[in-house]
Amino acid sequence: MNHEATNPFKRLVKLAARAFYDDISTKGDNQPKTGRSDNRGLVVVVLDALTRRQWAREEDLAKELKLHSKQLRRTLRFLEEEKMVSRDHRKETAKGAKMYNAAIAATTDGQQNGKEHEEKIKLHTHSYCCLDYAQIYDVVRYRIHRLRKKIKDELEDKNTVQEYICPNCGKRYNALDALRLVSMDDEDFHCESCNAALVAESDKLAAQDIGDGDDNARRRRREKLKDMLQKMEIQLKPLTEQLNRVKDLPVPEYRGLQAWEAQASASARATHDDANGSDSFKSAQGQGFGGTPMPYFGETKVEVSIYGLEPKEEDAKSNNASTPMKVLPPWMIKQGMVLTSEQRGEVKQEMKMEGSSTKTEILDDKKSSDEYLKAYYAAVYKMQQERAVQSQQESSNAENVNNGDSSTSNRVVGMKSKRQDDDGDDDVDWEEVPTAGNATENFKVNDLNVQAAASDIDEDDVDWEEG
Amino acid sequence: MFFHIVLERNMQLHPRHFGPHLRDKLVAKLMRDVEGTCSGRHGFVVAITGVEDIGKGLIREGTGFVTFPVKYQCVVFRPFKGEILEAVVTMVNKMGFFAEAGPVQIFVSNHLIPDDMEFQSGDMPNYTTSDGSVKIQRDSEVRLKIIGTRVDATEIFCIGTIKDDFLGVINDPGAAA
Ligand SMILES: [Zn+2]
């Protein structure tokens, strides 16, 4: 579900990275421009890495990308200015670090690694970063709009300052000099030095000897501009197509760091209780690469499909005797007893209903978990309502639970997603783990005049000191 | 664009003004000196709205004049590139037309006037569409967009365009500011 929702946005980021940031190098001003310090393409690598994460701690990211943290920070600051990335900084206590680790564990493989954990409990400022997909969508559209507008305006001579030439002495003026050039005697502009009537630069009839060459240059320039516009449209086509594709999709949102953490850890606890969850935990442990914990690496995410939100899953569950899921009433009762006291305490504290997780089901697929978080919270609410209904039903009919709200129509779909869950996890996980840089696909948009794009953006900055 | 800002100025006051009305004299002189002037940095000072602080006067050696540092609030008008303004046409020629928006002069060159408007010379030079429905001449009111500013220390001059959506003659006289 969220796979489809996030992936087009990830692709959008990857395309935009290649179109606009391919040959951007983020360099300190004091660094010499030697070949060795040339870090063009770094921005693309960082953006790609971020598509595989949600909120990432910057020092961890640096480690994983094998970058110097300063270098990464510079890149991220650049991306923040470009409105691609949102960042959060905070002074962290041990508790804060724990929170984050719990959250990250929840969104990766559902378990925490103790060693990694302890390493991180330090008392200084940490920075976090995350892609802001909603904003990226707007920024990319705006950027393309400005690119197009700039070239078109230039083609149509819009917003260009008219130049004037003295046919007599060749002195050039422009429209900003107009006030000085106007004379009260007639309606012409006059040269300040020789008082001859000026001609507009494009007016080739009058200023033949001077104007002709210029006019040719002008025509050539127009052709070049047209060419450029055409090339731009072709080269940006994958990007614009992706923008259209993404247009009506819900934007993956990770909100603030705090909110994200709270939700991620809350849902982690819920999944711990899951009877089905233990299976996927085992398979997920394979990710660790023999003791090297890789939180957030690859796209392996946990998704919980919840009874009530997706009746089809529940239906498959309750009708399929071979799965650990059983008909609800006895199972619910069992669950209540099986729960260890700490688990029960946790869950109770978290959402005041220990039975809720009995209906959660883990699909250990390569899916990102933001949608899952949303869905989870929506479902918790729904379940509370449904539990009320169920308890009524239980009193009258202890065996039959699913009569009312779970339809049988989607049964096949539910089964299918189950099977995918079973055979999909191991190989998919391993496949996704490789390094950040080369997980990129060949989205390469041909070279683009990024310089022009960059200068275009701040072209309209008001400048008090201008002129 | 208008701004309400605080500016500072050192005022020199002749000793003959020293007396019970010194402050009033100082403020009156400030208004005379400042209102209507233009600085490249802040734009045109439209009006002084209040005096925040008058510092201790300092007698200048040799002259007897006293210098007071004065802090005052004022409304300034500063045109910006990209800003849309409504202006009154003051002069039309074959190169384009000049217009005024308050204290600011704006020139619109003929290539930034829509292509369907032709220059007509005569007593009342103007730009007119072929069907005569739209006419720009002296005293017409136009809405224009500033595309460039020339800012000197004491002067601001703008060039504008009416070659864009919703720009050009404002037909409804009531709409003109
Ligand atoms: Zn000349």
XYZ file of C-alpha atoms and ligand atoms in Angstrom:
645
model
C 0.000 0.000 0.000
C 2.500 2.608 1.066
C 4.977 1.127 -1.268
C 3.108 2.531 -4.185
C 2.529 5.760 -2.366
C 6.148 6.509 -1.568
C 7.922 5.096 -4.522
C 6.822 7.605 -7.147
C 8.007 10.322 -4.830
C 11.323 8.599 -4.356
C 11.652 8.353 -8.065
C 10.814 12.018 -8.327
C 13.594 12.880 -5.926
C 16.045 10.707 -7.814
C 15.120 12.281 -11.117
C 15.283 15.784 -9.738
C 18.639 15.035 -8.166
C 20.045 14.003 -11.495
C 18.464 16.815 -13.409
C 19.413 19.685 -11.156
C 22.132 18.619 -8.762
C 24.305 16.365 -10.842
C 27.157 18.784 -11.318
C 26.687 20.853 -8.217
C 29.590 20.747 -5.899
C 29.271 21.971 -2.376
C 32.594 23.307 -1.427
C 33.849 25.415 1.372
C 34.961 28.793 0.100
C 38.419 28.336 1.456
C 39.004 25.004 -0.192
C 41.132 24.948 -3.296
C 39.458 23.615 -6.378
C 41.641 20.645 -6.918
C 40.569 17.492 -8.583
C 40.620 15.616 -5.357
C 38.208 17.847 -3.548
C 35.827 17.843 -6.443
C 32.675 16.430 -4.956
C 30.236 16.836 -7.774
C 27.573 14.217 -7.651
C 27.707 14.069 -3.903
C 24.374 15.821 -3.677
C 22.838 13.083 -5.775
C 24.307 10.397 -3.564
C 22.977 12.052 -0.431
C 19.527 12.544 -1.890
C 19.411 8.935 -2.998
C 20.455 7.778 0.424
C 17.725 9.875 1.975
C 15.072 8.299 -0.196
C 15.901 5.087 1.604
C 15.423 6.649 5.018
C 12.968 8.729 6.880
C 14.487 10.803 9.640
C 18.178 10.037 9.655
C 20.717 11.149 12.170
C 23.383 12.975 10.286
C 26.373 11.388 11.915
C 24.992 7.930 11.200
C 24.297 8.917 7.652
C 27.829 10.192 7.283
C 29.182 6.930 8.581
C 27.077 4.885 6.263
C 27.961 6.987 3.261
C 31.608 6.992 4.293
C 31.651 10.730 4.217
C 33.219 13.206 6.526
C 30.467 14.604 8.676
C 31.478 18.137 7.760
C 31.177 17.333 4.110
C 27.779 15.798 4.640
C 26.629 18.727 6.722
C 27.638 21.138 4.022
C 25.704 19.151 1.490
C 22.683 18.970 3.739
C 22.799 22.656 4.461
C 22.812 23.231 0.739
C 19.847 20.914 0.316
C 18.069 22.646 3.139
C 18.503 25.948 1.372
C 17.204 24.302 -1.752
C 14.143 23.291 0.258
C 14.693 19.628 -0.465
C 15.465 18.531 3.040
C 14.128 19.446 6.428
C 16.501 19.287 9.335
C 16.177 19.240 13.048
C 18.819 19.852 15.646
C 18.544 19.179 19.313
C 20.641 18.734 22.366
C 20.251 15.156 23.169
C 20.097 13.400 26.468
C 20.399 9.667 26.771
C 16.650 9.503 26.693
C 16.459 11.378 23.436
C 18.945 9.061 21.800
C 16.953 6.115 23.031
C 13.813 7.533 21.574
C 15.405 7.859 18.212
C 16.953 4.423 18.322
C 13.653 2.925 19.272
C 12.007 4.737 16.432
C 14.599 3.651 13.966
C 14.376 0.094 15.104
C 10.648 0.230 14.703
C 10.886 1.447 11.162
C 13.604 -0.911 10.049
C 13.530 -4.402 11.359
C 11.525 -4.193 14.533
C 14.371 -4.900 16.867
C 17.012 -2.930 18.572
C 20.649 -3.659 18.631
C 22.049 -3.203 22.055
C 25.607 -2.382 21.135
C 24.741 0.249 18.627
C 22.318 1.562 21.131
C 24.802 2.223 23.867
C 27.225 3.892 21.558
C 24.757 6.580 20.805
C 23.884 7.683 24.275
C 25.866 10.833 24.445
C 25.089 14.267 25.565
C 25.550 16.613 22.692
C 23.747 18.216 19.854
C 22.599 15.909 17.143
C 21.233 16.858 13.788
C 18.635 14.938 11.884
C 17.505 15.252 8.342
C 14.616 14.018 6.288
C 13.305 14.551 2.802
C 10.339 16.851 2.628
C 8.434 15.245 -0.196
C 5.560 17.695 -0.251
C 7.919 20.593 -0.533
C 10.143 18.858 -3.043
C 7.166 18.398 -5.300
C 6.454 22.113 -5.168
C 10.064 23.157 -5.457
C 10.688 21.024 -8.518
C 7.559 22.274 -10.221
C 8.471 25.851 -9.422
C 11.968 25.368 -10.686
C 10.798 23.982 -13.991
C 8.267 26.752 -14.276
C 10.960 29.348 -13.767
C 13.294 27.686 -16.231
C 10.634 27.706 -18.872
C 9.508 31.213 -18.113
C 12.983 32.624 -18.215
C 13.712 31.253 -21.641
C 10.297 32.163 -22.979
C 10.494 35.667 -21.632
C 13.825 36.099 -23.251
C 12.461 34.763 -26.503
C 9.621 37.211 -26.431
C 11.835 40.069 -25.358
C 9.834 40.362 -22.205
C 11.529 41.959 -19.279
C 14.516 42.913 -21.339
C 15.884 46.369 -21.118
C 15.660 48.075 -24.451
C 18.940 49.393 -25.718
C 19.477 52.445 -27.839
C 22.338 53.315 -30.107
C 23.500 56.649 -31.406
C 23.811 56.188 -35.179
C 26.262 59.040 -35.211
C 28.878 58.165 -32.608
C 27.883 54.625 -31.700
C 27.323 55.359 -28.042
C 24.937 52.932 -26.379
C 22.208 53.684 -23.883
C 19.415 51.692 -22.368
C 15.908 52.349 -21.179
C 17.101 53.189 -17.703
C 18.751 56.276 -19.129
C 15.488 57.352 -20.717
C 14.910 60.280 -18.420
C 18.199 61.887 -19.367
C 17.785 61.247 -23.073
C 14.372 62.689 -23.608
C 14.318 66.189 -25.032
C 11.516 68.666 -24.872
C 11.847 69.673 -28.524
C 10.641 66.493 -30.186
C 9.629 62.993 -29.286
C 12.999 61.387 -29.825
C 15.751 60.355 -27.516
C 18.938 62.265 -28.115
C 22.547 61.319 -27.694
C 24.167 63.045 -24.762
C 27.405 63.639 -26.617
C 26.349 64.565 -30.136
C 22.627 65.193 -29.770
C 21.736 62.896 -32.666
C 18.431 61.072 -32.462
C 18.908 57.616 -30.993
C 17.514 54.442 -32.491
C 16.311 51.384 -30.688
C 18.808 48.625 -31.045
C 16.549 46.208 -32.885
C 15.490 48.879 -35.354
C 17.759 47.844 -38.178
C 16.424 50.218 -40.778
C 17.920 53.293 -39.259
C 21.134 52.057 -37.746
C 22.387 49.993 -40.617
C 26.100 50.026 -40.164
C 26.048 49.425 -36.453
C 22.787 47.632 -36.122
C 23.217 44.969 -38.761
C 25.759 42.857 -37.026
C 23.845 43.151 -33.833
C 20.688 42.047 -35.473
C 22.303 38.913 -36.755
C 23.594 38.189 -33.331
C 20.128 38.737 -32.017
C 18.608 36.312 -34.458
C 21.238 33.728 -33.664
C 20.528 34.208 -30.037
C 16.832 33.681 -30.574
C 17.513 30.467 -32.413
C 19.749 29.355 -29.643
C 17.101 30.125 -27.093
C 14.471 28.216 -29.011
C 16.841 25.334 -29.288
C 17.553 25.490 -25.620
C 13.879 25.495 -24.758
C 13.290 22.476 -26.911
C 16.216 20.615 -25.452
C 15.075 21.449 -21.985
C 11.622 20.061 -22.615
C 13.075 16.826 -23.923
C 15.579 16.435 -21.156
C 13.139 17.234 -18.428
C 10.467 15.002 -19.848
C 11.045 12.103 -17.442
C 10.850 14.572 -14.606
C 7.683 16.285 -15.770
C 6.075 12.947 -16.424
C 6.946 11.851 -12.938
C 5.490 15.070 -11.576
C 2.239 14.321 -13.335
C 2.230 10.805 -12.032
C 2.752 12.000 -8.502
C 0.215 14.797 -8.754
C -2.777 13.095 -7.217
C -0.980 10.735 -4.899
C -0.920 11.297 -1.178
C 2.396 12.790 -0.170
C 4.491 10.749 2.240
C 4.826 12.843 5.321
C 7.192 12.316 8.172
C 6.140 15.377 10.113
C 8.467 16.629 12.801
C 11.223 14.519 14.233
C 9.523 14.209 17.603
C 6.165 13.176 16.244
C 7.795 10.679 13.957
C 9.754 9.130 16.802
C 6.782 8.882 19.079
C 4.702 7.150 16.473
C 7.445 4.854 15.339
C 8.222 3.597 18.814
C 4.586 3.259 19.718
C 3.962 1.072 16.740
C 7.091 -0.927 17.457
C 5.698 -1.949 20.788
C 2.504 -2.982 19.177
C 4.275 -5.238 16.747
C 6.275 -6.852 19.515
C 3.102 -8.361 20.795
C 2.143 -9.749 17.525
C 1.962 -13.489 17.354
C 2.823 -13.394 13.719
C 5.548 -10.878 14.300
C 8.101 -13.275 15.697
C 8.503 -14.914 12.327
C 9.342 -11.750 10.572
C 11.664 -10.688 13.322
C 13.771 -13.710 12.676
C 13.987 -13.095 9.012
C 14.612 -9.452 9.575
C 17.584 -10.192 11.732
C 19.358 -11.406 8.664
C 19.701 -7.828 7.698
C 22.169 -7.113 10.383
C 25.072 -8.331 8.297
C 26.662 -10.380 11.024
C 26.573 -7.960 13.839
C 26.870 -4.797 11.821
C 23.627 -3.125 12.488
C 22.328 -1.206 9.583
C 19.405 0.726 10.760
C 17.534 2.157 7.864
C 19.585 0.598 5.201
C 17.794 -0.688 2.185
C 14.128 -0.290 1.840
C 13.129 -3.010 4.159
C 10.294 -1.732 6.182
C 7.615 -3.178 8.318
C 4.057 -2.854 7.412
C 1.172 -3.690 9.570
C -2.110 -4.286 7.937
C -4.817 -3.890 10.384
C -8.110 -5.477 10.863
C -10.862 -3.011 10.234
C -8.851 -0.884 7.895
C -8.435 -3.709 5.460
C -11.126 -6.271 5.913
C -9.632 -8.512 3.266
C -6.613 -9.292 5.408
C -8.686 -10.080 8.373
C -10.883 -12.258 6.318
C -8.024 -14.304 5.006
C -6.661 -14.562 8.458
C -9.749 -15.809 10.118
C -10.524 -18.323 7.444
C -7.102 -19.752 7.083
C -6.374 -22.368 9.690
C -2.741 -22.859 8.696
C -1.642 -19.388 9.689
C -0.939 -18.545 13.276
C -3.999 -16.359 13.211
C -7.000 -18.163 14.549
C -10.598 -17.462 14.977
C -10.666 -14.478 17.137
C -12.429 -15.120 20.429
C -10.328 -17.985 21.802
C -7.244 -16.389 20.431
C -7.944 -13.115 22.060
C -8.380 -14.780 25.350
C -5.164 -16.668 24.861
C -3.349 -13.545 23.937
C -4.415 -11.917 27.107
C -2.779 -14.681 29.086
C 0.281 -15.127 26.953
C 1.306 -11.530 27.252
C 4.205 -11.035 29.585
C 3.644 -8.501 32.252
C 6.055 -5.960 30.827
C 4.572 -6.298 27.417
C 1.153 -5.855 28.748
C 2.241 -2.925 30.792
C 3.843 -1.291 27.824
C 0.967 -1.779 25.560
C -1.543 -0.725 28.107
C 0.347 2.407 28.720
C 0.719 3.061 25.067
C -2.804 2.611 23.870
C -4.887 1.322 26.677
C -5.918 -1.826 24.876
C -3.669 -4.835 24.953
C -5.806 -6.841 22.615
C -5.348 -4.479 19.754
C -2.185 -5.998 18.469
C -3.783 -9.352 18.046
C -5.179 -8.147 14.824
C -2.021 -6.664 13.489
C -0.101 -8.590 10.994
C 3.369 -7.995 9.785
C 4.161 -7.933 6.165
C 7.875 -7.873 6.054
C 8.168 -6.455 2.667
C 10.269 -3.681 1.308
C 7.892 -0.988 2.181
C 8.362 2.263 3.896
C 6.451 2.749 7.009
C 5.039 6.189 7.026
C 1.749 5.117 5.589
C 1.770 2.304 7.986
C 2.072 4.657 10.886
C -0.845 6.669 9.664
C -2.845 3.585 9.007
C -1.936 2.237 12.366
C -3.301 5.163 14.214
C -6.391 5.285 12.140
C -6.862 1.616 12.790
C -6.353 1.843 16.526
C -9.296 4.132 16.628
C -11.347 1.877 14.431
C -10.472 -1.145 16.437
C -11.608 0.431 19.596
C -14.968 0.854 18.036
C -15.005 -2.593 16.620
C -13.964 -4.143 19.851
C -16.984 -2.680 21.427
C -19.057 -4.330 18.747
C -17.224 -7.563 19.126
C -17.636 -7.808 22.823
C -21.322 -7.574 22.261
C -21.139 -10.334 19.750
C -19.024 -12.429 22.009
C -21.624 -12.449 24.663
C -24.168 -13.904 22.285
C -21.990 -16.007 20.053
C -18.591 -16.916 21.313
C -17.345 -18.587 18.157
C -18.351 -16.302 15.362
C -16.746 -12.925 15.218
C -16.283 -11.937 11.673
C -19.809 -12.144 10.561
C -20.580 -8.481 10.380
C -17.788 -6.358 9.108
C -15.311 -8.456 7.207
C -16.479 -9.144 3.716
C -15.355 -12.218 1.859
C -15.049 -10.587 -1.499
C -11.396 -9.656 -1.233
C -10.242 -12.911 0.056
C -7.896 -13.749 -2.775
C -6.093 -10.494 -2.486
C -5.569 -10.998 1.177
C -4.171 -14.463 0.600
C -1.863 -13.242 -1.989
C -0.313 -10.613 0.177
C 0.239 -13.281 2.755
C 2.109 -15.509 0.431
C 4.230 -12.654 -0.744
C 5.086 -12.075 2.839
C 6.302 -15.609 3.255
C 8.684 -15.989 0.395
C 9.491 -12.358 -0.222
C 11.421 -11.360 2.799
C 14.819 -12.938 2.705
C 16.023 -12.350 -0.787
C 14.443 -8.955 -1.047
C 16.102 -7.815 2.095
C 19.540 -8.899 1.067
C 19.194 -7.447 -2.307
C 18.412 -4.043 -0.953
C 21.250 -3.747 1.469
C 24.158 -2.740 -0.837
C 25.786 0.636 -0.583
C 24.010 3.872 -0.972
C 25.543 5.073 -4.186
C 24.807 2.335 -6.623
C 21.315 1.497 -5.615
C 20.406 4.245 -8.012
C 18.701 3.323 -11.178
C 19.429 4.806 -14.514
C 17.168 7.760 -14.269
C 19.875 9.929 -15.625
C 18.475 12.996 -17.207
C 20.796 14.415 -19.754
C 22.910 17.341 -18.793
C 21.099 20.480 -18.178
C 22.231 23.973 -17.825
C 21.961 24.019 -14.112
C 23.884 27.213 -13.751
C 21.131 29.074 -15.452
C 18.604 27.392 -13.273
C 20.338 28.307 -10.093
C 20.764 31.924 -10.962
C 17.227 32.071 -12.119
C 15.826 31.248 -8.759
C 17.193 34.235 -6.969
C 16.961 36.522 -9.900
C 14.036 38.279 -8.390
C 15.511 38.804 -4.995
C 14.937 42.325 -4.050
C 18.130 44.155 -3.565
C 18.208 47.347 -1.726
C 21.536 48.271 -3.077
C 20.938 47.398 -6.674
C 21.811 49.669 -9.552
C 6.111 49.107 -1.816
C 5.536 51.177 1.290
C 7.436 50.724 4.491
C 7.083 52.254 7.897
C 10.585 52.573 9.233
C 12.665 54.438 11.754
C 15.405 56.657 10.437
C 17.990 58.806 12.104
C 19.283 62.188 11.147
C 21.581 64.785 12.612
C 19.769 68.101 12.573
C 21.597 71.386 12.833
C 19.643 74.144 14.467
C 20.469 77.828 14.473
C 20.814 79.342 17.948
C 17.973 81.764 17.277
C 15.525 78.876 17.596
C 16.650 78.048 21.109
C 13.783 78.672 23.488
C 10.591 77.105 24.732
C 9.626 75.852 21.241
C 12.933 74.299 20.372
C 11.441 70.863 19.893
C 8.657 72.071 17.619
C 11.115 74.032 15.559
C 13.274 70.958 15.247
C 10.394 68.761 14.083
C 9.155 71.369 11.624
C 12.629 71.629 10.152
C 12.893 67.878 9.994
C 9.698 67.661 7.946
C 10.878 70.402 5.627
C 14.213 68.731 5.146
C 13.181 65.140 4.794
C 9.687 64.732 3.375
C 9.717 64.353 -0.368
C 13.376 63.482 -0.556
C 14.623 60.274 -2.014
C 17.475 58.114 -0.928
C 18.585 55.189 -2.969
C 18.656 53.048 0.105
C 15.237 53.678 1.592
C 13.286 55.150 -1.265
C 11.086 58.218 -1.160
C 10.197 59.603 2.230
C 6.474 60.145 1.966
C 5.616 61.386 5.430
C 7.019 61.605 8.923
C 4.651 59.941 11.354
C 6.407 60.558 14.622
C 9.597 61.557 16.370
C 10.944 58.790 18.545
C 13.857 60.446 20.201
C 15.814 63.646 20.167
C 19.272 63.225 21.579
C 21.450 65.674 23.426
C 22.499 68.637 21.335
C 26.134 69.270 20.641
C 27.404 72.773 20.052
C 29.550 72.975 16.977
C 32.677 74.873 17.566
C 32.953 78.168 15.772
C 29.430 78.430 14.462
C 27.084 78.214 17.425
C 24.885 75.778 15.559
C 23.760 72.836 17.640
C 23.551 69.332 16.232
C 20.723 67.098 17.481
C 20.562 63.427 16.614
C 16.890 62.814 15.805
C 15.197 59.438 15.462
C 11.939 59.578 13.563
C 9.363 57.224 12.118
C 8.369 57.701 8.543
C 6.557 56.084 5.656
C 8.819 55.442 2.702
C 7.967 54.328 -0.791
C 10.451 52.094 -2.488
C 9.750 50.546 -5.899
C 11.004 47.039 -6.547
C 11.649 44.984 -9.581
C 8.635 42.781 -10.195
C 6.273 45.095 -8.357
C 2.973 46.012 -9.959
C 2.102 49.694 -9.794
C -0.633 51.903 -11.059
C 0.642 55.042 -12.681
C -0.433 58.092 -14.631
C 1.020 58.601 -18.094
C 2.917 61.857 -18.357
C 4.455 61.721 -21.794
C 4.130 59.578 -24.893
C 6.663 59.374 -27.709
C 7.644 56.879 -30.328
C 10.140 55.292 -27.991
C 7.466 54.484 -25.457
C 5.845 56.406 -22.654
C 6.687 57.875 -19.275
C 4.426 57.510 -16.296
C 4.434 58.560 -12.664
C 3.397 56.592 -9.628
C 3.564 59.164 -6.890
C 7.146 60.381 -6.814
C 8.501 57.598 -9.023
C 9.019 58.017 -12.734
C 8.674 54.956 -14.915
C 9.533 54.518 -18.550
C 7.845 51.857 -20.664
C 9.679 51.313 -23.918
C 7.677 50.524 -27.029
C 8.793 46.904 -27.225
C 7.195 46.359 -23.834
C 3.891 47.717 -25.050
C 1.654 44.995 -26.522
C 2.368 44.410 -30.195
C -1.155 45.246 -31.262
C -0.772 48.835 -30.075
C 0.558 51.262 -32.645
C 2.148 54.612 -32.077
C 0.147 57.538 -33.444
C 1.915 60.875 -33.599
C 0.130 64.197 -33.576
C -0.998 66.751 -31.063
C -1.777 64.068 -28.606
C 0.708 61.273 -29.340
C -0.666 57.928 -28.237
C -0.542 54.171 -28.552
C -3.763 52.684 -29.861
C -5.026 49.256 -30.783
C -6.102 48.801 -34.384
C -9.771 48.841 -33.449
C -9.250 51.954 -31.338
C -10.734 50.390 -28.232
C -7.661 50.893 -26.078
C -5.648 54.069 -26.093
C -2.677 55.170 -24.067
C -2.028 58.890 -24.044
C -1.113 61.625 -21.611
C -3.108 61.330 -18.368
C -4.173 57.747 -19.055
C -3.961 55.512 -16.062
C -2.065 52.301 -16.553
C -1.158 49.329 -14.478
C 2.399 48.251 -15.121
C 5.053 45.951 -13.821
C 8.476 47.220 -12.899
C 11.174 45.232 -14.627
C 14.162 47.276 -13.700
C 15.181 50.006 -11.325
C 18.017 52.421 -11.451
C 18.917 53.507 -7.983
C 21.270 56.396 -7.459
C 22.102 58.007 -4.135
C 19.298 60.513 -4.457
C 17.186 59.213 -7.291
C 15.192 56.165 -8.297
C 14.087 55.596 -11.846
C 12.191 52.584 -13.110
C 11.430 50.890 -16.356
C 8.252 48.923 -16.699
C 6.208 46.743 -18.968
C 2.546 46.491 -19.803
C 3.090 43.407 -21.931
C 1.677 40.850 -19.539
C -1.634 39.608 -18.233
C -3.801 42.199 -16.491
C -1.469 45.057 -17.309
C -2.252 48.111 -19.400
C -4.876 50.803 -19.342
C -7.167 50.712 -16.361
C -10.548 51.322 -17.900
C -12.523 51.793 -14.777
C -11.485 55.181 -13.392
C -12.686 54.137 -9.958
C -10.156 51.330 -9.860
C -7.249 53.699 -10.196
C -5.507 54.368 -6.968
Zn 26.042 60.284 -30.293
